[in-house]
Amino acid sequence: MTQQIPYESLGKGKTVVILIFLFAAVWYLPWRAGVLNKDHLVFSVVLYGAELFSFFTIMLHLFMTWRLTVRKAPPAPPGLLVAVLVPTINEPVGMLRQTLLGAIRMDYPHQTWLLDDGRRPQMRRLAREIGCNYLTRTDNTDAKAGSLNNALHHIEADVLAIFDADHIPAKEFLTHTLGYFSDKNVAFVQTPQDFYNLDSYQHIKNSHSQSIWTEQSLFFRVIQRGKDYWNAAFFCGSCAVIRRTALDSIGGFATGTVTEDLHTSLRLHKKGYTSVYHPESLAYGLAPLSIGPYLQQRIRWGQGAMQVWRKEGILFTRGLTIPQRINYLASAITYFDGWQKGIFYIAPVLVLVLGWLPIVDIGSVTFLWHFIPYYVLTFWAFEEINRGYGRVLQTEQFNMARFWALMVSTLGWFRERIAFSVTPKNVSSHHGDHHYIIPQYSILAANAIAIAFGIWGLSGYGALPTGALVANILWSCVNIGLAALVVAMTLLRRHRRNEYRFPVPLCGAY
């Protein structure tokens, strides 16, 4: 960590909220352990474990985001040899044309390279037409990382700017990022990944305020800036600039995992290099427009995180500082959220249908006296920590949307080799999205049936205590509401064109 970097901290008001939350946790969690129901001990312990996991991840998140760096772009030094790399395999020609034209027109002298793993004649023609360099190879070994490493054998450059096929850079991208490389220890500069299709699956528009929230805003507006304070910001695979000699020192882009970006970041940090997160939006891409590509992307990220964790040993590997280890752990362990959420979604069903009570009968007043303050403060603290970018309802909505995908992704821990899956960039989405939300349909139906069981006293142990009955019916209603939001969000969004189009206001006379 570079102590000279300016930063913003939480501020007094937010700090007070966090401290009150911590006091509530110290009060609630030990009490909660003391009221486990030994008659259903396994269920009780599993549910309590999910609560502990939630608290643990909040603490990791708090550590990451307590201080956020405040960066201002230093002037770009003259004379750097810059190569701009745009890897592709199957993306549409029109999409590549937009990205390459944006790359060519960036300020600061540079060469632009199209790296074609699809070996398509139309890509060669496109490169010739717009005046950029073209490079291909005979196979697709190591997927994107292999394509980038192949380019290293053919290109002379001091720094490499990398853009995915759909990310269109602004003219000032290079002039606002190259200045950081005056520090010889800086390995890479990452910028936010923003998106121009504001009707994507991961965007939510408030029809009243006309504000737009995106699921990734928390990561790029808060988490990456917090990681930057600890010299633990990630290279995210696109919208970034990397020093060539730093790459050479670790043998090029990391291979053997499906997240070459995370893996490369870790190896550079282990080597002692510094990373920079520049928070200015300097490129815009295409976010997944339907649930299929969205979940496919999250599964690959989670599988890659598990592979990196297993291969590199995040906690015990040499070369990382303790804060860096904590930051990498926080980002890898978040994929286990799927299991925690799954437990919360099914727990009231087990209570209402089977009569499994996770706590002993202590009376409604005692339970609410402990439960409500802790969880109200948990949600409040979450909002404060995330500076307005972590909205509780929207976050829980996406937790419901991806919980099953995250559960699947953690199984990547046990797989040595995983095929690299390219996120589909074509815009069109079809009506066959129902199979992607079978888990949400199941949660919705199971909780609805459980409510009926509870109301009619059909649980496996007869009628439940009134307090337990009401609490679990309300819990099931929350689960039903979240599942219904995901179903509606998935089925109501339809995109039938193969390329994204912008509405343009035109003046006319008649």
Short mmCIF file of C-alpha atoms in Angstrom, two decimals, residues 9-485:
data_model
loop_
_atom_site.label_atom_id
_atom_site.label_comp_id
_atom_site.label_asym_id
_atom_site.label_seq_id
_atom_site.Cartn_x
_atom_site.Cartn_y
_atom_site.Cartn_z
CA SER A 9 -12.98 7.12 4.67
CA LEU A 10 -16.49 6.34 5.82
CA GLY A 11 -17.03 9.53 7.76
CA LYS A 12 -18.30 9.97 11.30
CA GLY A 13 -21.99 9.26 10.69
CA LYS A 14 -21.37 6.04 8.79
CA THR A 15 -18.75 4.96 11.32
CA VAL A 16 -21.27 5.34 14.15
CA VAL A 17 -23.73 3.10 12.26
CA ILE A 18 -21.01 0.47 11.74
CA LEU A 19 -20.04 0.53 15.41
CA ILE A 20 -23.66 0.11 16.51
CA PHE A 21 -23.98 -2.81 14.08
CA LEU A 22 -20.88 -4.44 15.56
CA PHE A 23 -22.26 -4.07 19.08
CA ALA A 24 -25.53 -5.63 17.90
CA ALA A 25 -23.61 -8.53 16.35
CA VAL A 26 -21.67 -9.13 19.57
CA TRP A 27 -25.02 -9.18 21.37
CA TYR A 28 -26.99 -11.27 18.86
CA LEU A 29 -24.62 -13.97 17.60
CA PRO A 30 -23.58 -15.46 20.99
CA TRP A 31 -27.22 -15.36 22.11
CA ARG A 32 -28.20 -17.10 18.88
CA ALA A 33 -25.71 -19.89 19.56
CA GLY A 34 -27.25 -20.45 22.98
CA VAL A 35 -30.78 -21.08 21.69
CA LEU A 36 -30.04 -23.78 19.09
CA ASN A 37 -32.68 -26.50 19.05
CA LYS A 38 -30.95 -29.76 19.93
CA ASP A 39 -33.98 -31.75 18.74
CA HIS A 40 -33.10 -30.68 15.19
CA LEU A 41 -29.41 -30.01 15.74
CA VAL A 42 -28.10 -30.47 12.19
CA PHE A 43 -30.66 -28.09 10.71
CA SER A 44 -30.14 -25.61 13.55
CA VAL A 45 -26.35 -25.62 13.17
CA VAL A 46 -26.49 -25.30 9.37
CA LEU A 47 -28.81 -22.29 9.57
CA TYR A 48 -26.70 -20.67 12.28
CA GLY A 49 -23.61 -21.35 10.17
CA ALA A 50 -25.22 -19.45 7.30
CA GLU A 51 -25.77 -16.48 9.62
CA LEU A 52 -22.15 -16.63 10.79
CA PHE A 53 -20.96 -16.79 7.18
CA SER A 54 -23.00 -13.68 6.40
CA PHE A 55 -21.41 -11.80 9.30
CA PHE A 56 -17.92 -12.98 8.28
CA THR A 57 -18.33 -11.76 4.71
CA ILE A 58 -19.64 -8.41 5.95
CA MET A 59 -16.50 -8.03 8.06
CA LEU A 60 -14.29 -8.86 5.07
CA HIS A 61 -16.23 -6.36 2.98
CA LEU A 62 -15.88 -3.72 5.68
CA PHE A 63 -12.11 -4.27 5.75
CA MET A 64 -11.92 -3.87 1.96
CA THR A 65 -14.03 -0.75 1.70
CA TRP A 66 -13.29 1.27 4.86
CA ARG A 67 -11.02 3.55 2.84
CA LEU A 68 -11.37 4.28 -0.87
CA THR A 69 -8.53 5.75 -2.90
CA VAL A 70 -9.02 9.07 -4.67
CA ARG A 71 -6.99 9.09 -7.89
CA LYS A 72 -6.25 11.89 -10.33
CA ALA A 73 -4.60 10.94 -13.61
CA PRO A 74 -0.95 12.06 -13.79
CA PRO A 75 0.28 13.37 -17.16
CA ALA A 76 1.25 10.67 -19.64
CA PRO A 77 5.03 10.48 -20.22
CA PRO A 78 6.19 10.82 -23.83
CA GLY A 79 7.93 8.07 -25.75
CA LEU A 80 6.19 4.93 -24.52
CA LEU A 81 5.69 2.15 -27.05
CA VAL A 82 2.01 1.25 -26.71
CA ALA A 83 0.20 -1.71 -28.25
CA VAL A 84 -3.58 -1.97 -28.05
CA LEU A 85 -4.81 -5.58 -28.11
CA VAL A 86 -8.38 -6.61 -28.97
CA PRO A 87 -8.87 -10.40 -28.71
CA THR A 88 -11.78 -12.01 -30.56
CA ILE A 89 -13.08 -15.46 -31.38
CA ASN A 90 -16.70 -15.30 -32.59
CA GLU A 91 -18.01 -11.77 -32.01
CA PRO A 92 -19.93 -9.98 -34.80
CA VAL A 93 -18.00 -7.93 -37.35
CA GLY A 94 -20.04 -4.82 -36.58
CA MET A 95 -19.14 -5.00 -32.91
CA LEU A 96 -15.42 -5.37 -33.66
CA ARG A 97 -15.56 -2.48 -36.10
CA GLN A 98 -16.85 -0.13 -33.39
CA THR A 99 -14.23 -1.25 -30.87
CA LEU A 100 -11.32 -1.10 -33.32
CA LEU A 101 -12.29 2.34 -34.61
CA GLY A 102 -12.45 3.59 -31.03
CA ALA A 103 -9.06 2.04 -30.30
CA ILE A 104 -7.40 3.48 -33.40
CA ARG A 105 -8.68 6.98 -32.65
CA MET A 106 -7.33 7.13 -29.10
CA ASP A 107 -4.94 9.97 -28.32
CA TYR A 108 -1.25 9.07 -27.79
CA PRO A 109 0.80 7.23 -30.44
CA HIS A 110 0.08 3.50 -30.48
CA GLN A 111 -0.47 0.43 -32.62
CA THR A 112 -3.79 -1.42 -32.59
CA TRP A 113 -3.86 -5.21 -32.99
CA LEU A 114 -6.81 -7.49 -33.70
CA LEU A 115 -6.08 -10.93 -32.20
CA ASP A 116 -8.31 -13.37 -34.07
CA ASP A 117 -8.70 -16.79 -32.48
CA GLY A 118 -11.59 -17.53 -34.82
CA ARG A 119 -9.34 -17.44 -37.92
CA ARG A 120 -12.11 -15.72 -39.87
CA PRO A 121 -11.39 -14.16 -43.29
CA GLN A 122 -13.81 -11.33 -42.54
CA MET A 123 -11.70 -10.32 -39.54
CA ARG A 124 -8.59 -10.09 -41.70
CA ARG A 125 -10.53 -7.98 -44.21
CA LEU A 126 -11.85 -5.75 -41.40
CA ALA A 127 -8.32 -5.13 -40.08
CA ARG A 128 -7.10 -4.25 -43.57
CA GLU A 129 -10.09 -1.99 -44.18
CA ILE A 130 -9.73 0.15 -41.07
CA GLY A 131 -5.92 0.07 -40.90
CA CYS A 132 -5.04 -1.98 -37.84
CA ASN A 133 -2.69 -4.94 -37.43
CA TYR A 134 -4.02 -8.50 -37.63
CA LEU A 135 -2.71 -11.57 -35.83
CA THR A 136 -4.02 -15.11 -35.62
CA ARG A 137 -2.67 -18.54 -34.60
CA THR A 138 -3.14 -22.16 -35.58
CA ASP A 139 -4.97 -23.29 -32.42
CA ASN A 140 -6.85 -21.90 -29.42
CA THR A 141 -4.63 -23.25 -26.65
CA ASP A 142 -5.30 -21.51 -23.31
CA ALA A 143 -8.14 -19.47 -24.84
CA LYS A 144 -7.90 -15.70 -24.27
CA ALA A 145 -4.72 -15.93 -22.19
CA GLY A 146 -3.12 -18.00 -24.96
CA SER A 147 -4.11 -15.45 -27.59
CA LEU A 148 -2.59 -12.62 -25.55
CA ASN A 149 0.58 -14.62 -24.86
CA ASN A 150 0.89 -15.38 -28.56
CA ALA A 151 0.76 -11.64 -29.22
CA LEU A 152 3.66 -11.10 -26.82
CA HIS A 153 5.88 -13.10 -29.19
CA HIS A 154 5.08 -10.83 -32.12
CA ILE A 155 4.70 -7.35 -30.64
CA GLU A 156 7.24 -4.90 -29.28
CA ALA A 157 5.75 -2.58 -26.67
CA ASP A 158 6.43 -1.06 -23.26
CA VAL A 159 2.78 -1.29 -22.23
CA LEU A 160 -0.25 -3.18 -23.52
CA ALA A 161 -3.79 -1.82 -23.46
CA ILE A 162 -6.40 -4.59 -23.57
CA PHE A 163 -10.04 -4.35 -24.59
CA ASP A 164 -12.65 -7.05 -25.02
CA ALA A 165 -14.37 -7.13 -28.40
CA ASP A 166 -17.33 -5.10 -27.13
CA HIS A 167 -15.50 -2.44 -25.09
CA ILE A 168 -15.16 0.84 -26.98
CA PRO A 169 -12.48 3.12 -25.49
CA ALA A 170 -12.72 6.88 -25.22
CA LYS A 171 -10.14 9.05 -26.99
CA GLU A 172 -8.48 9.98 -23.71
CA PHE A 173 -8.12 6.41 -22.41
CA LEU A 174 -4.35 6.23 -22.89
CA THR A 175 -3.57 9.80 -21.88
CA HIS A 176 -5.44 9.28 -18.59
CA THR A 177 -3.81 5.95 -17.70
CA LEU A 178 -0.22 5.96 -18.98
CA GLY A 179 0.95 8.54 -16.45
CA TYR A 180 0.87 5.97 -13.66
CA PHE A 181 3.66 4.02 -15.38
CA SER A 182 6.15 6.73 -14.44
CA ASP A 183 6.34 4.66 -11.25
CA LYS A 184 8.50 1.71 -12.34
CA ASN A 185 6.80 -0.61 -9.86
CA VAL A 186 3.31 -0.21 -11.34
CA ALA A 187 2.37 -3.40 -13.18
CA PHE A 188 -1.11 -2.50 -14.40
CA VAL A 189 -3.79 0.18 -14.37
CA GLN A 190 -7.41 -0.97 -14.35
CA THR A 191 -10.37 1.28 -15.14
CA PRO A 192 -14.10 0.64 -14.60
CA GLN A 193 -16.03 -1.57 -16.98
CA ASP A 194 -19.10 0.47 -17.83
CA PHE A 195 -21.82 -0.39 -20.31
CA TYR A 196 -23.76 1.50 -22.95
CA ASN A 197 -26.78 -0.83 -23.08
CA LEU A 198 -28.71 0.43 -20.08
CA ASP A 199 -31.54 -2.04 -20.68
CA SER A 200 -29.31 -5.06 -20.01
CA TYR A 201 -30.19 -7.84 -17.60
CA GLN A 202 -27.98 -6.35 -14.90
CA HIS A 203 -29.43 -2.83 -15.08
CA ILE A 204 -32.48 -1.73 -13.10
CA LYS A 205 -34.19 1.54 -13.96
CA ASN A 206 -36.29 3.41 -11.42
CA SER A 207 -39.28 4.65 -13.41
CA HIS A 208 -40.02 7.40 -10.87
CA SER A 209 -36.58 8.94 -10.36
CA GLN A 210 -35.25 7.82 -13.78
CA SER A 211 -32.10 6.63 -11.99
CA ILE A 212 -30.31 3.50 -13.19
CA TRP A 213 -28.58 1.00 -10.94
CA THR A 214 -26.35 -1.77 -12.23
CA GLU A 215 -25.36 -4.94 -10.42
CA GLN A 216 -21.64 -4.28 -11.04
CA SER A 217 -21.63 -0.68 -9.83
CA LEU A 218 -20.73 -1.76 -6.29
CA PHE A 219 -17.62 -3.59 -7.50
CA PHE A 220 -16.32 -0.87 -9.80
CA ARG A 221 -17.37 2.18 -7.74
CA VAL A 222 -16.54 0.96 -4.24
CA ILE A 223 -14.83 -2.43 -3.94
CA GLN A 224 -12.08 -1.83 -6.50
CA ARG A 225 -11.28 1.55 -4.95
CA GLY A 226 -11.11 -0.11 -1.54
CA LYS A 227 -8.83 -2.83 -2.88
CA ASP A 228 -6.68 -0.14 -4.45
CA TYR A 229 -5.95 1.27 -1.00
CA TRP A 230 -4.43 -2.11 -0.02
CA ASN A 231 -2.60 -2.55 -3.36
CA ALA A 232 -4.96 -5.40 -4.20
CA ALA A 233 -7.03 -4.09 -7.12
CA PHE A 234 -7.78 -6.65 -9.83
CA PHE A 235 -6.90 -6.69 -13.48
CA CYS A 236 -10.36 -7.40 -14.95
CA GLY A 237 -9.34 -8.59 -18.42
CA SER A 238 -10.46 -5.48 -20.30
CA CYS A 239 -10.22 -1.68 -20.09
CA ALA A 240 -6.73 -2.01 -18.60
CA VAL A 241 -3.09 -1.24 -19.37
CA ILE A 242 -0.27 -3.61 -18.36
CA ARG A 243 3.51 -3.16 -18.27
CA ARG A 244 5.25 -5.61 -20.61
CA THR A 245 8.28 -6.24 -18.39
CA ALA A 246 6.00 -7.06 -15.44
CA LEU A 247 4.22 -9.65 -17.57
CA ASP A 248 7.52 -11.10 -18.73
CA SER A 249 8.64 -11.49 -15.11
CA ILE A 250 5.75 -13.90 -14.42
CA GLY A 251 5.93 -15.74 -17.73
CA GLY A 252 3.13 -13.84 -19.45
CA PHE A 253 -0.60 -13.94 -18.80
CA ALA A 254 -1.49 -16.69 -16.35
CA THR A 255 -2.88 -19.89 -17.86
CA GLY A 256 -4.48 -23.00 -16.40
CA THR A 257 -7.61 -21.25 -15.11
CA VAL A 258 -10.65 -19.73 -16.80
CA THR A 259 -10.06 -16.32 -15.18
CA GLU A 260 -6.70 -15.28 -16.56
CA ASP A 261 -7.29 -11.74 -15.27
CA LEU A 262 -7.66 -12.62 -11.58
CA HIS A 263 -4.84 -15.18 -11.85
CA THR A 264 -2.48 -12.69 -13.52
CA SER A 265 -3.29 -10.04 -10.89
CA LEU A 266 -2.39 -12.42 -8.08
CA ARG A 267 0.91 -13.43 -9.66
CA LEU A 268 1.90 -9.80 -10.24
CA HIS A 269 1.08 -8.89 -6.65
CA LYS A 270 3.06 -11.91 -5.41
CA LYS A 271 6.00 -10.62 -7.44
CA GLY A 272 5.86 -7.36 -5.48
CA TYR A 273 4.40 -5.13 -8.17
CA THR A 274 1.94 -2.32 -7.52
CA SER A 275 -1.50 -2.09 -9.10
CA VAL A 276 -3.56 1.03 -9.76
CA TYR A 277 -7.31 1.42 -10.03
CA HIS A 278 -8.20 4.58 -11.93
CA PRO A 279 -11.92 5.16 -11.22
CA GLU A 280 -12.75 7.24 -14.30
CA SER A 281 -15.03 5.60 -16.89
CA LEU A 282 -12.96 5.50 -20.09
CA ALA A 283 -14.54 2.64 -22.05
CA TYR A 284 -18.04 1.26 -22.52
CA GLY A 285 -19.08 -2.28 -23.37
CA LEU A 286 -22.09 -4.51 -23.85
CA ALA A 287 -23.55 -6.07 -20.69
CA PRO A 288 -25.46 -9.39 -20.90
CA LEU A 289 -28.98 -8.67 -22.10
CA SER A 290 -30.57 -11.90 -20.92
CA ILE A 291 -30.19 -14.28 -18.01
CA GLY A 292 -28.35 -17.00 -19.96
CA PRO A 293 -25.16 -15.04 -20.74
CA TYR A 294 -25.39 -13.35 -17.33
CA LEU A 295 -25.34 -16.66 -15.44
CA GLN A 296 -22.75 -18.16 -17.78
CA GLN A 297 -20.44 -15.25 -17.01
CA ARG A 298 -20.92 -15.58 -13.24
CA ILE A 299 -20.32 -19.33 -13.33
CA ARG A 300 -17.03 -18.82 -15.20
CA TRP A 301 -15.92 -16.13 -12.76
CA GLY A 302 -16.71 -18.37 -9.80
CA GLN A 303 -15.06 -21.43 -11.31
CA GLY A 304 -11.97 -19.38 -12.08
CA ALA A 305 -11.82 -17.98 -8.55
CA MET A 306 -11.97 -21.52 -7.17
CA GLN A 307 -9.19 -22.65 -9.52
CA VAL A 308 -6.98 -19.72 -8.57
CA TRP A 309 -7.63 -20.32 -4.87
CA ARG A 310 -6.67 -23.97 -5.19
CA LYS A 311 -3.64 -23.47 -7.45
CA GLU A 312 -2.13 -20.43 -5.74
CA GLY A 313 -3.23 -20.89 -2.13
CA ILE A 314 -4.54 -17.39 -1.49
CA LEU A 315 -4.08 -17.43 2.28
CA PHE A 316 -0.70 -19.13 2.54
CA THR A 317 1.12 -18.33 -0.68
CA ARG A 318 4.37 -16.36 -0.49
CA GLY A 319 4.71 -12.77 -1.63
CA LEU A 320 1.38 -11.27 -0.56
CA THR A 321 0.89 -8.87 2.31
CA ILE A 322 -1.72 -9.75 4.94
CA PRO A 323 -4.17 -7.11 3.62
CA GLN A 324 -3.73 -8.50 0.10
CA ARG A 325 -4.52 -12.02 1.34
CA ILE A 326 -7.67 -10.74 3.03
CA ASN A 327 -8.74 -8.92 -0.14
CA TYR A 328 -8.25 -11.97 -2.35
CA LEU A 329 -10.04 -14.17 0.19
CA ALA A 330 -12.97 -11.76 0.32
CA SER A 331 -13.40 -11.87 -3.45
CA ALA A 332 -13.07 -15.66 -3.72
CA ILE A 333 -15.29 -16.55 -0.78
CA THR A 334 -18.15 -14.42 -2.09
CA TYR A 335 -19.08 -17.22 -4.50
CA PHE A 336 -20.11 -19.33 -1.51
CA ASP A 337 -22.91 -16.80 -1.01
CA GLY A 338 -24.97 -19.06 -3.22
CA TRP A 339 -24.97 -21.81 -0.61
CA GLN A 340 -25.77 -19.37 2.18
CA LYS A 341 -28.68 -17.87 0.23
CA GLY A 342 -29.93 -21.33 -0.71
CA ILE A 343 -30.12 -22.22 2.98
CA PHE A 344 -32.09 -19.04 3.70
CA TYR A 345 -34.49 -19.76 0.82
CA ILE A 346 -35.27 -23.32 1.93
CA ALA A 347 -35.15 -22.91 5.74
CA PRO A 348 -38.75 -21.64 6.24
CA VAL A 349 -39.99 -24.49 4.04
CA LEU A 350 -38.42 -27.03 6.38
CA VAL A 351 -39.91 -25.26 9.38
CA LEU A 352 -43.44 -24.99 7.98
CA VAL A 353 -43.58 -28.41 6.30
CA LEU A 354 -41.52 -30.61 8.62
CA GLY A 355 -41.86 -28.65 11.84
CA TRP A 356 -38.10 -28.33 12.28
CA LEU A 357 -37.59 -25.36 14.57
CA PRO A 358 -34.01 -23.97 14.44
CA ILE A 359 -34.27 -22.42 17.92
CA VAL A 360 -35.94 -23.47 21.14
CA ASP A 361 -39.29 -21.92 22.03
CA ILE A 362 -38.20 -18.74 23.82
CA GLY A 363 -41.27 -16.62 23.14
CA SER A 364 -41.88 -14.10 20.41
CA VAL A 365 -40.88 -11.02 22.41
CA THR A 366 -37.43 -12.37 23.31
CA PHE A 367 -36.79 -13.52 19.76
CA LEU A 368 -37.84 -10.24 18.15
CA TRP A 369 -35.88 -8.23 20.72
CA HIS A 370 -32.70 -9.88 19.46
CA PHE A 371 -33.53 -10.56 15.82
CA ILE A 372 -34.96 -7.24 14.62
CA PRO A 373 -32.20 -4.88 15.87
CA TYR A 374 -29.45 -7.09 14.46
CA TYR A 375 -30.93 -7.50 10.99
CA VAL A 376 -32.15 -3.92 10.67
CA LEU A 377 -28.64 -2.74 11.55
CA THR A 378 -27.13 -5.30 9.16
CA PHE A 379 -29.06 -3.84 6.22
CA TRP A 380 -28.39 -0.29 7.36
CA ALA A 381 -24.67 -0.97 7.72
CA PHE A 382 -24.65 -2.57 4.27
CA GLU A 383 -26.08 0.60 2.75
CA GLU A 384 -23.60 2.82 4.60
CA ILE A 385 -20.52 0.74 3.79
CA ASN A 386 -21.38 0.78 0.10
CA ARG A 387 -21.89 4.54 -0.20
CA GLY A 388 -25.25 4.20 -1.93
CA TYR A 389 -24.12 1.66 -4.54
CA GLY A 390 -25.21 -1.42 -2.57
CA ARG A 391 -28.99 -1.14 -2.50
CA VAL A 392 -30.51 -3.85 -0.32
CA LEU A 393 -33.58 -4.77 -2.39
CA GLN A 394 -31.80 -4.81 -5.75
CA THR A 395 -28.85 -6.70 -4.27
CA GLU A 396 -31.14 -9.35 -2.80
CA GLN A 397 -32.97 -9.57 -6.13
CA PHE A 398 -29.72 -10.43 -7.91
CA ASN A 399 -28.70 -12.76 -5.08
CA MET A 400 -31.87 -14.71 -5.86
CA ALA A 401 -31.15 -14.58 -9.61
CA ARG A 402 -27.64 -16.01 -9.35
CA PHE A 403 -27.64 -18.17 -6.19
CA TRP A 404 -27.82 -21.44 -8.09
CA ALA A 405 -25.11 -20.33 -10.54
CA LEU A 406 -22.82 -19.45 -7.64
CA MET A 407 -23.43 -22.83 -6.04
CA VAL A 408 -22.48 -24.54 -9.30
CA SER A 409 -19.41 -22.33 -9.72
CA THR A 410 -17.90 -23.36 -6.38
CA LEU A 411 -17.65 -26.92 -7.68
CA GLY A 412 -14.83 -25.59 -9.84
CA TRP A 413 -12.63 -26.17 -6.79
CA PHE A 414 -12.69 -29.90 -7.61
CA ARG A 415 -12.11 -29.61 -11.37
CA GLU A 416 -8.57 -29.47 -12.71
CA ARG A 417 -9.48 -28.37 -16.23
CA ILE A 418 -12.50 -26.27 -17.20
CA ALA A 419 -13.27 -25.23 -20.76
CA PHE A 420 -13.14 -21.46 -21.28
CA SER A 421 -16.63 -20.16 -22.00
CA VAL A 422 -16.94 -16.93 -23.97
CA THR A 423 -19.85 -14.76 -22.85
CA PRO A 424 -22.18 -14.44 -25.87
CA LYS A 425 -22.03 -10.87 -27.20
CA ASN A 426 -24.91 -11.03 -29.67
CA VAL A 427 -27.86 -8.98 -28.51
CA SER A 428 -30.77 -11.21 -29.46
CA SER A 429 -32.41 -13.24 -26.71
CA HIS A 430 -35.16 -15.76 -27.18
CA HIS A 431 -38.20 -16.96 -25.31
CA GLY A 432 -36.45 -20.08 -24.03
CA ASP A 433 -35.25 -18.58 -20.76
CA HIS A 434 -37.55 -20.62 -18.52
CA HIS A 435 -34.98 -23.34 -17.87
CA TYR A 436 -32.55 -20.80 -16.45
CA ILE A 437 -35.01 -19.90 -13.69
CA ILE A 438 -36.11 -23.39 -12.67
CA PRO A 439 -34.41 -22.83 -9.25
CA GLN A 440 -36.44 -19.65 -8.75
CA TYR A 441 -39.66 -21.36 -9.82
CA SER A 442 -38.83 -24.12 -7.31
CA ILE A 443 -38.16 -21.68 -4.48
CA LEU A 444 -41.39 -19.83 -5.25
CA ALA A 445 -43.50 -23.00 -5.35
CA ALA A 446 -41.87 -24.60 -2.30
CA ASN A 447 -42.40 -21.52 -0.14
CA ALA A 448 -46.01 -21.11 -1.33
CA ILE A 449 -46.79 -24.74 -0.49
CA ALA A 450 -45.04 -24.34 2.86
CA ILE A 451 -47.26 -21.39 3.76
CA ALA A 452 -50.31 -23.55 3.10
CA PHE A 453 -48.87 -26.28 5.32
CA GLY A 454 -48.24 -23.78 8.08
CA ILE A 455 -51.65 -22.14 7.93
CA TRP A 456 -53.51 -25.45 8.00
CA GLY A 457 -51.30 -26.96 10.70
CA LEU A 458 -50.05 -29.76 8.47
CA SER A 459 -46.37 -29.62 9.51
CA GLY A 460 -44.67 -32.84 10.51
CA TYR A 461 -44.90 -31.96 14.20
CA GLY A 462 -48.43 -30.59 14.21
CA ALA A 463 -49.32 -26.95 14.79
CA LEU A 464 -46.34 -24.64 15.25
CA PRO A 465 -46.09 -22.03 18.02
CA THR A 466 -47.83 -18.87 16.84
CA GLY A 467 -44.67 -16.77 16.83
CA ALA A 468 -42.72 -19.34 14.81
CA LEU A 469 -45.62 -19.73 12.39
CA VAL A 470 -45.96 -16.00 11.70
CA ALA A 471 -42.20 -15.43 11.43
CA ASN A 472 -41.69 -18.25 8.94
CA ILE A 473 -44.73 -17.31 6.85
CA LEU A 474 -43.32 -13.80 6.56
CA TRP A 475 -39.91 -15.26 5.70
CA SER A 476 -41.47 -17.41 2.98
CA CYS A 477 -43.32 -14.37 1.63
CA VAL A 478 -40.01 -12.53 1.27
CA ASN A 479 -38.55 -15.51 -0.62
CA ILE A 480 -41.62 -15.67 -2.86
CA GLY A 481 -41.37 -11.94 -3.58
CA LEU A 482 -37.69 -12.15 -4.54
CA ALA A 483 -38.25 -15.20 -6.74
CA ALA A 484 -41.20 -13.49 -8.44
CA LEU A 485 -39.07 -10.41 -9.15
#
